[in-house]
XYZ file of N, CA and C in Angstrom:
264
model
N 37.803 104.510 71.727
C 37.344 105.739 71.144
C 38.288 106.225 70.048
N 39.562 105.877 70.159
C 40.508 106.291 69.139
C 40.192 105.668 67.786
N 39.666 104.450 67.796
C 39.298 103.803 66.531
C 38.166 104.567 65.848
N 37.245 105.078 66.630
C 36.135 105.846 66.063
C 36.658 107.129 65.431
N 37.566 107.805 66.117
C 38.147 109.033 65.566
C 38.942 108.727 64.296
N 39.714 107.665 64.324
C 40.503 107.304 63.144
C 39.609 106.949 61.972
N 38.547 106.199 62.235
C 37.607 105.848 61.171
C 36.915 107.097 60.617
N 36.547 107.995 61.508
C 35.899 109.238 61.075
C 36.832 110.063 60.204
N 38.074 110.205 60.614
C 39.033 110.966 59.814
C 39.316 110.278 58.476
N 39.340 108.949 58.467
C 39.546 108.228 57.212
C 38.377 108.449 56.254
N 37.152 108.411 56.785
C 35.985 108.642 55.937
C 35.940 110.085 55.438
N 36.318 111.028 56.298
C 36.373 112.422 55.868
C 37.439 112.613 54.794
N 38.548 111.915 54.926
C 39.600 112.004 53.910
C 39.131 111.426 52.580
N 38.444 110.300 52.641
C 37.919 109.707 51.404
C 36.905 110.634 50.744
N 36.053 111.233 51.551
C 35.087 112.182 51.002
C 35.797 113.395 50.408
N 36.876 113.822 51.051
C 37.643 114.946 50.518
C 38.275 114.623 49.178
N 38.781 113.407 49.037
C 39.375 113.007 47.755
C 38.322 112.950 46.649
N 37.159 112.397 46.967
C 36.094 112.335 45.970
C 35.608 113.733 45.597
N 35.557 114.604 46.587
C 35.140 115.980 46.314
C 36.181 116.710 45.479
N 37.447 116.449 45.733
C 38.505 117.056 44.917
C 38.398 116.588 43.467
N 38.039 115.318 43.275
C 37.844 114.818 41.908
C 36.715 115.571 41.223
N 35.631 115.838 41.955
C 34.522 116.593 41.379
C 34.941 118.028 41.088
N 35.773 118.575 41.967
C 36.250 119.946 41.776
C 37.095 120.054 40.513
N 37.914 119.059 40.251
C 38.794 119.098 39.081
C 38.014 118.794 37.804
N 37.132 117.814 37.861
C 36.439 117.369 36.649
C 35.254 118.240 36.270
N 34.632 118.881 37.223
C 33.482 119.741 36.924
C 32.237 118.947 36.632
N 31.580 119.043 35.566
C 31.924 119.736 34.327
C 31.467 121.195 34.290
N 30.569 121.604 35.175
C 30.089 122.988 35.122
C 30.667 123.774 36.290
N 30.523 125.070 36.202
C 31.013 125.932 37.290
C 30.219 125.694 38.569
N 28.947 125.406 38.438
C 28.134 125.143 39.632
C 28.575 123.874 40.339
N 29.010 122.867 39.590
C 29.553 121.659 40.212
C 30.799 121.991 41.032
N 31.633 122.839 40.480
C 32.864 123.222 41.186
C 32.552 124.073 42.422
N 31.565 124.941 42.314
C 31.162 125.747 43.465
C 30.634 124.848 44.578
N 29.818 123.905 44.216
C 29.274 122.968 45.201
C 30.390 122.128 45.820
N 31.373 121.735 45.007
C 32.505 120.964 45.535
C 33.307 121.792 46.536
N 33.486 123.077 46.265
C 34.193 123.930 47.222
C 33.417 124.063 48.523
N 32.102 124.154 48.431
C 31.285 124.231 49.636
C 31.400 122.946 50.447
N 31.358 121.828 49.772
C 31.487 120.540 50.471
C 32.880 120.414 51.106
N 33.898 120.902 50.402
C 35.248 120.859 50.975
C 35.353 121.693 52.243
N 34.691 122.848 52.251
C 34.740 123.658 53.472
C 34.026 122.953 54.625
N 32.922 122.287 54.331
C 32.206 121.543 55.372
C 33.068 120.376 55.869
N 33.740 119.700 54.944
C 34.609 118.582 55.348
C 35.779 119.083 56.182
N 36.304 120.255 55.835
C 37.400 120.831 56.617
C 36.942 121.172 58.026
N 35.766 121.762 58.140
C 35.224 122.077 59.467
C 35.014 120.793 60.261
N 34.514 119.771 59.600
C 34.295 118.492 60.278
C 35.606 117.885 60.742
N 36.627 117.965 59.908
C 37.932 117.432 60.290
C 38.526 118.162 61.466
N 38.407 119.480 61.464
C 38.927 120.258 62.599
C 38.133 119.930 63.863
N 36.835 119.741 63.733
C 36.010 119.396 64.893
C 36.386 118.033 65.462
N 36.649 117.072 64.582
C 37.066 115.748 65.061
C 38.428 115.846 65.737
N 39.314 116.642 65.154
C 40.625 116.822 65.787
C 40.481 117.465 67.167
N 39.615 118.458 67.281
C 39.380 119.097 68.575
C 38.789 118.101 69.567
N 37.929 117.223 69.080
C 37.351 116.217 69.969
C 38.399 115.229 70.451
N 39.350 114.896 69.582
C 40.403 113.970 70.023
C 41.322 114.620 71.051
N 41.528 115.934 70.920
C 42.386 116.635 71.871
C 41.643 116.970 73.157
N 40.320 117.030 73.087
C 39.537 117.327 74.271
C 39.540 118.792 74.649
N 39.842 119.666 73.688
C 39.856 121.098 73.966
C 38.914 121.817 73.007
N 38.549 123.012 73.401
C 37.712 123.845 72.538
C 38.529 124.992 71.959
N 39.836 124.817 71.878
C 40.713 125.891 71.398
C 40.500 126.180 69.922
N 39.976 125.228 69.165
C 39.783 125.412 67.726
C 38.398 125.916 67.384
N 37.618 126.300 68.371
C 36.242 126.742 68.102
C 36.218 127.994 67.238
N 37.129 128.905 67.485
C 37.156 130.129 66.678
C 37.510 129.821 65.229
N 38.453 128.925 65.024
C 38.815 128.585 63.646
C 37.672 127.849 62.947
N 36.900 127.078 63.686
C 35.727 126.422 63.083
C 34.733 127.451 62.573
N 34.486 128.462 63.369
C 33.532 129.501 62.973
C 34.060 130.267 61.762
N 35.339 130.593 61.778
C 35.919 131.357 60.666
C 35.879 130.547 59.373
N 36.249 129.294 59.421
C 36.242 128.455 58.221
C 34.819 128.287 57.695
N 33.865 128.083 58.600
C 32.472 127.916 58.176
C 31.936 129.190 57.528
N 32.244 130.340 58.129
C 31.768 131.603 57.550
C 32.425 131.888 56.212
N 33.725 131.640 56.116
C 34.406 131.852 54.837
C 33.849 130.933 53.759
N 33.563 129.698 54.109
C 32.984 128.765 53.151
C 31.619 129.221 52.685
N 30.811 129.686 53.629
C 29.466 130.150 53.277
C 29.520 131.386 52.391
N 30.296 132.363 52.798
C 30.382 133.607 52.021
C 30.994 133.337 50.644
N 32.004 132.510 50.588
C 32.614 132.176 49.304
C 31.655 131.456 48.380
N 30.872 130.555 48.922
C 29.918 129.822 48.101
C 28.818 130.733 47.582
N 28.305 131.583 48.437
C 27.245 132.494 48.008
C 27.769 133.456 46.948
N 28.965 133.975 47.150
C 29.548 134.893 46.178
C 29.788 134.216 44.838
N 30.346 133.034 44.857
C 30.617 132.317 43.612
C 29.325 131.930 42.906
N 28.308 131.561 43.662
C 27.028 131.208 43.045
C 26.379 132.428 42.397
N 26.471 133.579 43.057
C 25.920 134.797 42.453
C 26.680 135.165 41.182
N 27.992 135.037 41.211
C 28.796 135.327 40.027
C 28.428 134.385 38.886
N 28.272 133.110 39.189
C 27.895 132.145 38.156
C 26.500 132.450 37.626
N 25.600 132.892 38.493
C 24.260 133.254 38.057
C 24.259 134.460 37.136
N 25.089 135.449 37.467
C 25.194 136.635 36.612
C 25.771 136.285 35.250
N 26.772 135.433 35.244
C 27.351 135.018 33.965
C 26.359 134.225 33.142
N 25.515 133.444 33.812
C 24.517 132.654 33.099
C 23.475 133.524 32.432
N 23.157 134.654 33.058
C 22.161 135.555 32.468
C 22.705 136.258 31.243
N 24.002 136.554 31.245
C 24.612 137.265 30.122
C 24.736 136.373 28.890
N 24.909 135.086 29.092
C 25.153 134.176 27.964
C 23.886 133.652 27.383
């Protein structure tokens, strides 16, 4: 089972690196907003895999907080980008 967890964390890390590349390169603000949303989902997934390896539910509260912050941040940034798009 440890190999499965290690493989999962490796794939999540690779996805995180690719998402970071999209975050840096853009080219539009919406691409960067979407990359931040994907990063928050990958972070939640990584914490969940870590909790599964430990066999505890102690990180459940942090999972909820990270997911909510990611959602609220994405919605806020998307609305801001939409408002800026209307002005230009």
